[in-house]
PDB file of C-alpha atoms in Angstrom:
ATOM      1  CA  PHE A   1       1.582  -4.261  -8.028  1.00  0.00           C
ATOM      2  CA  ASP A   2      -2.172  -5.067  -8.419  1.00  0.00           C
ATOM      3  CA  HIS A   3      -5.002  -7.339  -5.720  1.00  0.00           C
ATOM      4  CA  SER A   4      -2.731 -10.291  -6.313  1.00  0.00           C
ATOM      5  CA  GLY A   5      -0.666  -8.490  -4.191  1.00  0.00           C
ATOM      6  CA  TRP A   6      -2.189 -10.115  -1.017  1.00  0.00           C
ATOM      7  CA  ALA A   7      -2.072 -13.505  -2.348  1.00  0.00           C
ATOM      8  CA  ASN A   8      -0.032 -15.018   0.672  1.00  0.00           C
ATOM      9  CA  GLN A   9      -2.312 -13.096   3.115  1.00  0.00           C
ATOM     10  CA  ILE A  10      -5.738 -14.644   1.663  1.00  0.00           C
ATOM     11  CA  LYS A  11      -4.424 -17.808   2.350  1.00  0.00           C
ATOM     12  CA  ASP A  12      -3.864 -17.633   5.992  1.00  0.00           C
ATOM     13  CA  TYR A  13      -6.316 -14.720   6.423  1.00  0.00           C
ATOM     14  CA  SER A  14      -9.569 -16.930   4.845  1.00  0.00           C
ATOM     15  CA  LYS A  15      -8.827 -19.393   7.161  1.00  0.00           C
ATOM     16  CA  HIS A  16     -10.135 -16.766  10.195  1.00  0.00           C
ATOM     17  CA  PHE A  17     -12.187 -13.725   7.761  1.00  0.00           C
ATOM     18  CA  GLU A  18     -14.140 -13.691   4.425  1.00  0.00           C
ATOM     19  CA  CYS A  19     -11.402 -11.620   2.732  1.00  0.00           C
ATOM     20  CA  ILE A  20     -12.107  -9.293  -0.088  1.00  0.00           C
ATOM     21  CA  VAL A  21      -9.141  -7.711  -1.803  1.00  0.00           C
ATOM     22  CA  PHE A  22     -10.076  -5.118  -5.282  1.00  0.00           C
ATOM     23  CA  ASP A  23      -8.073  -3.264  -8.079  1.00  0.00           C
ATOM     24  CA  ASN A  24      -8.057   0.768  -7.400  1.00  0.00           C
ATOM     25  CA  ARG A  25      -9.704   2.657  -9.966  1.00  0.00           C
ATOM     26  CA  GLY A  26      -6.779   2.712 -13.052  1.00  0.00           C
ATOM     27  CA  VAL A  27      -5.179  -0.694 -11.752  1.00  0.00           C
ATOM     28  CA  GLY A  28      -5.461  -4.186 -12.750  1.00  0.00           C
ATOM     29  CA  LYS A  29      -9.525  -5.467 -13.727  1.00  0.00           C
ATOM     30  CA  THR A  30     -10.584  -1.817 -12.515  1.00  0.00           C
ATOM     31  CA  GLU A  31     -10.982   1.142 -14.757  1.00  0.00           C
ATOM     32  CA  GLY A  32     -10.400   4.582 -14.249  1.00  0.00           C
ATOM     33  CA  SER A  33      -9.862   8.022 -15.839  1.00  0.00           C
ATOM     34  CA  ASP A  34      -6.453   9.654 -15.499  1.00  0.00           C
ATOM     35  CA  SER A  35      -8.062  13.139 -14.907  1.00  0.00           C
ATOM     36  CA  GLU A  36      -9.619  11.898 -11.532  1.00  0.00           C
ATOM     37  CA  PHE A  37      -7.549  10.002  -9.097  1.00  0.00           C
ATOM     38  CA  SER A  38      -7.124  11.231  -5.500  1.00  0.00           C
ATOM     39  CA  ILE A  39      -6.609   9.518  -2.070  1.00  0.00           C
ATOM     40  CA  SER A  40      -9.884  11.004  -1.107  1.00  0.00           C
ATOM     41  CA  LEU A  41     -11.241   9.357  -4.977  1.00  0.00           C
ATOM     42  CA  MET A  42      -9.717   6.232  -4.325  1.00  0.00           C
ATOM     43  CA  ALA A  43     -11.262   6.220  -0.397  1.00  0.00           C
ATOM     44  CA  GLU A  44     -14.517   6.832  -2.154  1.00  0.00           C
ATOM     45  CA  ASP A  45     -14.153   4.357  -4.407  1.00  0.00           C
ATOM     46  CA  VAL A  46     -13.987   1.140  -1.329  1.00  0.00           C
ATOM     47  CA  LEU A  47     -16.497   3.373   0.588  1.00  0.00           C
ATOM     48  CA  SER A  48     -18.980   2.417  -2.795  1.00  0.00           C
ATOM     49  CA  LEU A  49     -18.342  -1.218  -2.696  1.00  0.00           C
ATOM     50  CA  MET A  50     -18.825  -1.153   0.984  1.00  0.00           C
ATOM     51  CA  ASP A  51     -22.857  -0.022  -0.214  1.00  0.00           C
ATOM     52  CA  LYS A  52     -22.411  -2.609  -2.672  1.00  0.00           C
ATOM     53  CA  LEU A  53     -21.846  -5.695  -0.869  1.00  0.00           C
ATOM     54  CA  ASN A  54     -23.176  -4.571   2.041  1.00  0.00           C
ATOM     55  CA  ILE A  55     -20.102  -4.888   4.279  1.00  0.00           C
ATOM     56  CA  LYS A  56     -21.386  -2.822   7.541  1.00  0.00           C
ATOM     57  CA  LYS A  57     -17.756  -3.316   9.476  1.00  0.00           C
ATOM     58  CA  ALA A  58     -14.441  -4.428   8.486  1.00  0.00           C
ATOM     59  CA  HIS A  59     -10.891  -4.942   9.461  1.00  0.00           C
ATOM     60  CA  PHE A  60      -9.243  -2.168   6.751  1.00  0.00           C
ATOM     61  CA  SER A  61      -5.315  -3.587   5.481  1.00  0.00           C
ATOM     62  CA  GLY A  62      -3.313  -1.792   2.719  1.00  0.00           C
ATOM     63  CA  VAL A  63       0.442  -0.998   1.276  1.00  0.00           C
ATOM     64  CA  SER A  64       1.320   1.341   0.384  1.00  0.00           C
ATOM     65  CA  LEU A  65      -0.542   4.005  -1.522  1.00  0.00           C
ATOM     66  CA  GLY A  66      -3.213   1.017   0.020  1.00  0.00           C
ATOM     67  CA  SER A  67      -2.375   2.131   3.723  1.00  0.00           C
ATOM     68  CA  CYS A  68      -3.149   6.182   1.915  1.00  0.00           C
ATOM     69  CA  VAL A  69      -6.417   5.275   0.768  1.00  0.00           C
ATOM     70  CA  ALA A  70      -7.153   2.863   3.719  1.00  0.00           C
ATOM     71  CA  GLN A  71      -5.663   6.319   6.016  1.00  0.00           C
ATOM     72  CA  GLU A  72      -8.351   8.315   4.410  1.00  0.00           C
ATOM     73  CA  ILE A  73     -11.320   5.655   4.531  1.00  0.00           C
ATOM     74  CA  VAL A  74     -10.474   5.198   8.630  1.00  0.00           C
ATOM     75  CA  ILE A  75     -11.072   9.574   8.871  1.00  0.00           C
ATOM     76  CA  LYS A  76     -13.918   9.673   7.253  1.00  0.00           C
ATOM     77  CA  ARG A  77     -15.665   6.848   8.171  1.00  0.00           C
ATOM     78  CA  PRO A  78     -14.307   5.465  11.665  1.00  0.00           C
ATOM     79  CA  ASP A  79     -17.575   4.023  12.122  1.00  0.00           C
ATOM     80  CA  ILE A  80     -17.189   1.381   9.929  1.00  0.00           C
ATOM     81  CA  VAL A  81     -13.094   0.253  10.516  1.00  0.00           C
ATOM     82  CA  CYS A  82     -12.886  -2.787  12.812  1.00  0.00           C
ATOM     83  CA  SER A  83      -9.010  -2.544  12.910  1.00  0.00           C
ATOM     84  CA  LEU A  84      -6.748  -0.443  10.726  1.00  0.00           C
ATOM     85  CA  GLN A  85      -3.469  -2.063   8.787  1.00  0.00           C
ATOM     86  CA  LEU A  86      -1.128   0.217   7.111  1.00  0.00           C
ATOM     87  CA  HIS A  87       2.365  -1.266   6.180  1.00  0.00           C
ATOM     88  CA  GLY A  88       5.346   1.187   3.832  1.00  0.00           C
ATOM     89  CA  THR A  89       2.699   4.410   4.542  1.00  0.00           C
ATOM     90  CA  TRP A  90       3.833   7.790   5.135  1.00  0.00           C
ATOM     91  CA  ALA A  91       1.288  11.107   5.710  1.00  0.00           C
ATOM     92  CA  SER A  92       3.445  13.306   4.320  1.00  0.00           C
ATOM     93  CA  THR A  93       5.885  13.733   1.134  1.00  0.00           C
ATOM     94  CA  GLU A  94       8.135  16.336   2.013  1.00  0.00           C
ATOM     95  CA  GLY A  95      11.868  15.626   1.417  1.00  0.00           C
ATOM     96  CA  TYR A  96      13.327  12.199   0.373  1.00  0.00           C
ATOM     97  CA  VAL A  97       9.671  11.008  -0.487  1.00  0.00           C
ATOM     98  CA  GLY A  98       8.194  14.007  -2.183  1.00  0.00           C
ATOM     99  CA  ARG A  99      11.592  13.558  -4.560  1.00  0.00           C
ATOM    100  CA  LYS A 100      11.341   9.740  -5.031  1.00  0.00           C
ATOM    101  CA  PHE A 101       7.971  10.240  -6.696  1.00  0.00           C
ATOM    102  CA  ASN A 102       9.033  12.886  -8.596  1.00  0.00           C
ATOM    103  CA  ALA A 103      11.482  10.764  -9.915  1.00  0.00           C
ATOM    104  CA  GLN A 104       9.149   7.065 -10.782  1.00  0.00           C
ATOM    105  CA  ILE A 105       6.435  10.051 -12.469  1.00  0.00           C
ATOM    106  CA  ASN A 106       9.598  11.924 -14.342  1.00  0.00           C
ATOM    107  CA  LEU A 107      11.062   7.842 -15.294  1.00  0.00           C
ATOM    108  CA  LEU A 108       7.320   7.288 -16.621  1.00  0.00           C
ATOM    109  CA  LYS A 109       6.924  10.308 -18.952  1.00  0.00           C
ATOM    110  CA  LYS A 110      10.351   9.109 -21.020  1.00  0.00           C
ATOM    111  CA  LEU A 111      11.029   5.410 -20.467  1.00  0.00           C
ATOM    112  CA  GLU A 112       8.756   2.400 -21.657  1.00  0.00           C
ATOM    113  CA  ILE A 113       7.171   0.441 -19.411  1.00  0.00           C
ATOM    114  CA  ARG A 114       9.173  -1.970 -18.989  1.00  0.00           C
ATOM    115  CA  GLU A 115      12.228   0.099 -18.305  1.00  0.00           C
ATOM    116  CA  PHE A 116      10.583   1.775 -15.946  1.00  0.00           C
ATOM    117  CA  TYR A 117       9.648  -1.451 -13.960  1.00  0.00           C
ATOM    118  CA  GLU A 118      13.096  -2.859 -14.262  1.00  0.00           C
ATOM    119  CA  ILE A 119      14.405   0.670 -11.995  1.00  0.00           C
ATOM    120  CA  ASN A 120      11.220   0.911 -10.417  1.00  0.00           C
ATOM    121  CA  VAL A 121      11.576  -3.148  -7.693  1.00  0.00           C
ATOM    122  CA  LEU A 122      14.718  -1.602  -6.543  1.00  0.00           C
ATOM    123  CA  TRP A 123      12.991   0.767  -4.895  1.00  0.00           C
ATOM    124  CA  PHE A 124      10.400  -1.955  -3.671  1.00  0.00           C
ATOM    125  CA  LEU A 125      12.881  -5.318  -2.481  1.00  0.00           C
ATOM    126  CA  THR A 126      15.844  -5.999  -1.109  1.00  0.00           C
ATOM    127  CA  PRO A 127      18.926  -6.914  -2.244  1.00  0.00           C
ATOM    128  CA  THR A 128      18.875  -9.952  -0.254  1.00  0.00           C
ATOM    129  CA  PHE A 129      15.304 -10.544  -1.142  1.00  0.00           C
ATOM    130  CA  MET A 130      16.093 -10.033  -5.833  1.00  0.00           C
ATOM    131  CA  ARG A 131      19.618 -12.306  -4.827  1.00  0.00           C
ATOM    132  CA  ASP A 132      17.953 -14.860  -3.547  1.00  0.00           C
ATOM    133  CA  ASN A 133      14.366 -15.195  -5.569  1.00  0.00           C
ATOM    134  CA  PRO A 134      15.336 -13.705  -9.188  1.00  0.00           C
ATOM    135  CA  HIS A 135      12.690 -15.860 -11.100  1.00  0.00           C
ATOM    136  CA  MET A 136      10.112 -14.629  -9.044  1.00  0.00           C
ATOM    137  CA  VAL A 137      11.783 -10.986  -9.344  1.00  0.00           C
ATOM    138  CA  GLN A 138      11.169 -11.221 -12.937  1.00  0.00           C
ATOM    139  CA  LYS A 139       7.980 -13.161 -12.859  1.00  0.00           C
ATOM    140  CA  MET A 140       6.933  -9.529 -10.517  1.00  0.00           C
ATOM    141  CA  ILE A 141       8.378  -7.624 -13.756  1.00  0.00           C
ATOM    142  CA  GLU A 142       6.292  -9.847 -16.790  1.00  0.00           C
ATOM    143  CA  SER A 143       3.034  -9.380 -14.413  1.00  0.00           C
ATOM    144  CA  ALA A 144       3.769  -5.712 -14.118  1.00  0.00           C
ATOM    145  CA  VAL A 145       4.045  -5.330 -17.993  1.00  0.00           C
ATOM    146  CA  ASN A 146       2.088  -7.764 -18.895  1.00  0.00           C
ATOM    147  CA  LYS A 147      -1.090  -6.022 -17.450  1.00  0.00           C
ATOM    148  CA  ASN A 148      -0.989  -3.972 -20.006  1.00  0.00           C
ATOM    149  CA  TYR A 149      -1.154  -0.340 -17.030  1.00  0.00           C
ATOM    150  CA  SER A 150      -1.366   2.855 -18.337  1.00  0.00           C
ATOM    151  CA  LYS A 151       1.091   4.981 -18.859  1.00  0.00           C
ATOM    152  CA  ASN A 152      -0.795   8.604 -17.805  1.00  0.00           C
ATOM    153  CA  PHE A 153      -2.992   5.910 -14.482  1.00  0.00           C
ATOM    154  CA  LEU A 154       0.172   5.221 -13.284  1.00  0.00           C
ATOM    155  CA  ILE A 155       1.805   8.900 -13.553  1.00  0.00           C
ATOM    156  CA  ALA A 156      -2.024   9.845 -11.899  1.00  0.00           C
ATOM    157  CA  GLN A 157      -1.472   7.328  -9.741  1.00  0.00           C
ATOM    158  CA  TYR A 158       1.874   8.458  -7.840  1.00  0.00           C
ATOM    159  CA  MET A 159       0.912  11.470  -8.533  1.00  0.00           C
ATOM    160  CA  ALA A 160      -1.809  10.918  -5.727  1.00  0.00           C
ATOM    161  CA  ASP A 161       0.746  10.039  -3.800  1.00  0.00           C
ATOM    162  CA  LEU A 162       2.657  12.514  -3.740  1.00  0.00           C
ATOM    163  CA  ASN A 163       0.054  15.077  -3.316  1.00  0.00           C
ATOM    164  CA  HIS A 164      -1.192  12.827  -0.525  1.00  0.00           C
ATOM    165  CA  TYR A 165      -1.110  14.788   2.992  1.00  0.00           C
ATOM    166  CA  SER A 166      -2.680  13.594   6.347  1.00  0.00           C
ATOM    167  CA  MET A 167      -0.242  14.330   9.477  1.00  0.00           C
ATOM    168  CA  ASP A 168      -2.552  17.186  10.766  1.00  0.00           C
ATOM    169  CA  ARG A 169      -5.487  14.744  10.801  1.00  0.00           C
ATOM    170  CA  LEU A 170      -4.175  11.411  11.485  1.00  0.00           C
ATOM    171  CA  ASN A 171      -4.917  12.222  15.028  1.00  0.00           C
ATOM    172  CA  GLN A 172      -8.449  11.388  14.465  1.00  0.00           C
ATOM    173  CA  ILE A 173      -7.868   8.100  14.462  1.00  0.00           C
ATOM    174  CA  SER A 174      -8.852   5.769  17.767  1.00  0.00           C
ATOM    175  CA  VAL A 175      -9.144   2.399  16.227  1.00  0.00           C
ATOM    176  CA  PRO A 176      -6.749  -0.398  17.249  1.00  0.00           C
ATOM    177  CA  THR A 177      -4.418   0.887  14.279  1.00  0.00           C
ATOM    178  CA  LEU A 178      -1.211  -1.448  13.528  1.00  0.00           C
ATOM    179  CA  ILE A 179       1.413  -0.117  11.357  1.00  0.00           C
ATOM    180  CA  THR A 180       4.268  -1.803   9.864  1.00  0.00           C
ATOM    181  CA  VAL A 181       7.554  -0.715   7.956  1.00  0.00           C
ATOM    182  CA  GLY A 182      10.849  -2.860   6.769  1.00  0.00           C
ATOM    183  CA  SER A 183      13.841  -1.267   7.854  1.00  0.00           C
ATOM    184  CA  PHE A 184      15.479  -1.769   4.027  1.00  0.00           C
ATOM    185  CA  ASP A 185      12.277   0.666   2.752  1.00  0.00           C
ATOM    186  CA  LEU A 186      13.863   2.749   0.179  1.00  0.00           C
ATOM    187  CA  ALA A 187      10.095   3.550  -1.212  1.00  0.00           C
ATOM    188  CA  THR A 188       9.297   5.307   1.785  1.00  0.00           C
ATOM    189  CA  PRO A 189      11.379   4.882   4.641  1.00  0.00           C
ATOM    190  CA  LEU A 190      11.631   3.908   8.583  1.00  0.00           C
ATOM    191  CA  ASP A 191      10.713   7.646   9.691  1.00  0.00           C
ATOM    192  CA  TYR A 192       7.779   8.254   7.555  1.00  0.00           C
ATOM    193  CA  ALA A 193       5.898   5.160   8.980  1.00  0.00           C
ATOM    194  CA  VAL A 194       6.969   6.602  12.608  1.00  0.00           C
ATOM    195  CA  GLN A 195       5.784   9.604  11.434  1.00  0.00           C
ATOM    196  CA  VAL A 196       2.096   8.469  11.499  1.00  0.00           C
ATOM    197  CA  LYS A 197       2.842   6.089  14.333  1.00  0.00           C
ATOM    198  CA  ASN A 198       3.461   9.522  16.355  1.00  0.00           C
ATOM    199  CA  GLU A 199       0.009  11.007  15.196  1.00  0.00           C
ATOM    200  CA  ILE A 200      -2.343   8.495  15.836  1.00  0.00           C
ATOM    201  CA  SER A 201      -3.197   7.210  19.922  1.00  0.00           C
ATOM    202  CA  GLY A 202      -2.156   4.242  21.429  1.00  0.00           C
ATOM    203  CA  SER A 203      -0.528   3.019  17.223  1.00  0.00           C
ATOM    204  CA  GLU A 204       2.043  -0.255  17.193  1.00  0.00           C
ATOM    205  CA  ILE A 205       4.393  -0.163  14.800  1.00  0.00           C
ATOM    206  CA  ILE A 206       6.722  -3.229  13.866  1.00  0.00           C
ATOM    207  CA  VAL A 207       9.869  -3.028  12.054  1.00  0.00           C
ATOM    208  CA  TRP A 208      11.591  -5.961   9.552  1.00  0.00           C
ATOM    209  CA  GLU A 209      14.607  -5.866  10.124  1.00  0.00           C
ATOM    210  CA  ASN A 210      16.467  -5.423   6.656  1.00  0.00           C
ATOM    211  CA  GLY A 211      12.803  -5.679   5.026  1.00  0.00           C
ATOM    212  CA  GLY A 212      12.035  -4.026   2.112  1.00  0.00           C
ATOM    213  CA  HIS A 213       8.745  -1.935   1.385  1.00  0.00           C
ATOM    214  CA  VAL A 214       5.856  -4.984   0.106  1.00  0.00           C
ATOM    215  CA  HIS A 215       7.454  -6.920   2.704  1.00  0.00           C
ATOM    216  CA  ASN A 216       4.399  -9.277   2.819  1.00  0.00           C
ATOM    217  CA  ILE A 217       5.673 -10.430  -0.266  1.00  0.00           C
ATOM    218  CA  GLU A 218       9.207 -10.579   1.110  1.00  0.00           C
ATOM    219  CA  ASN A 219       8.513 -12.534   4.548  1.00  0.00           C
ATOM    220  CA  PRO A 220       4.805 -13.936   4.328  1.00  0.00           C
ATOM    221  CA  LYS A 221       4.744 -16.395   6.814  1.00  0.00           C
ATOM    222  CA  GLU A 222       6.196 -13.991   9.580  1.00  0.00           C
ATOM    223  CA  PHE A 223       3.826 -11.522   8.304  1.00  0.00           C
ATOM    224  CA  ASN A 224       0.388 -13.119   8.248  1.00  0.00           C
ATOM    225  CA  SER A 225       1.154 -14.808  11.965  1.00  0.00           C
ATOM    226  CA  LYS A 226       1.877 -10.686  13.709  1.00  0.00           C
ATOM    227  CA  THR A 227      -1.118  -9.531  11.921  1.00  0.00           C
ATOM    228  CA  LEU A 228      -3.484 -11.995  12.353  1.00  0.00           C
ATOM    229  CA  GLU A 229      -1.965 -12.511  15.554  1.00  0.00           C
ATOM    230  CA  PHE A 230      -3.613  -7.773  15.425  1.00  0.00           C
ATOM    231  CA  MET A 231      -6.250  -8.609  14.053  1.00  0.00           C
ATOM    232  CA  LEU A 232      -7.714 -12.214  16.620  1.00  0.00           C
ATOM    233  CA  ARG A 233      -7.194  -9.344  19.886  1.00  0.00           C
TER     234      ARG A 233
END
């Protein structure tokens, strides 16, 4: 997903905050080199963007890979973070998640992009959402296919996902932190979010019953309500 995945949040968030969404390197409208991909580099990209826009401090929210980038930002520069939201997050790819990322990488190497996304969506969305919103699901697949993402960029991004490890540094995070996860998240299951919560002192966790990996898209009304409540404290 590119920055358009935040569309439903911007509508509500912008009533209270100036909202800035962007594409990570190699995604959407942001160029990138497939030889230069890591969570740390993407965090540096965000810090450079903040400098360019003269933003001194902000609330940070990231979904999936974006949550790992947000972890890295607050560890590097806690002084610029008002609060932190980590959605569908992880700090280690040991076990299931590592196997899943390796499977995605292997599928990308062997399949056409459309074939890959037809399979990939099964990790991101719940059966209920797919049953109730078939046209939206197809639109999401078509959007991803039509953006013509480079296979090399996608593989490099999944390698960055796979290589992310922050378990030994999460205890450095002291800003207000909210973690959310869907109970039916097949991309990064509940246990991985709980690991993160246990390592960040004072952090909170919300589990969306029967929610998937992108529960901000599946259930935007409740997601926006809970996350805004957190930011507006």
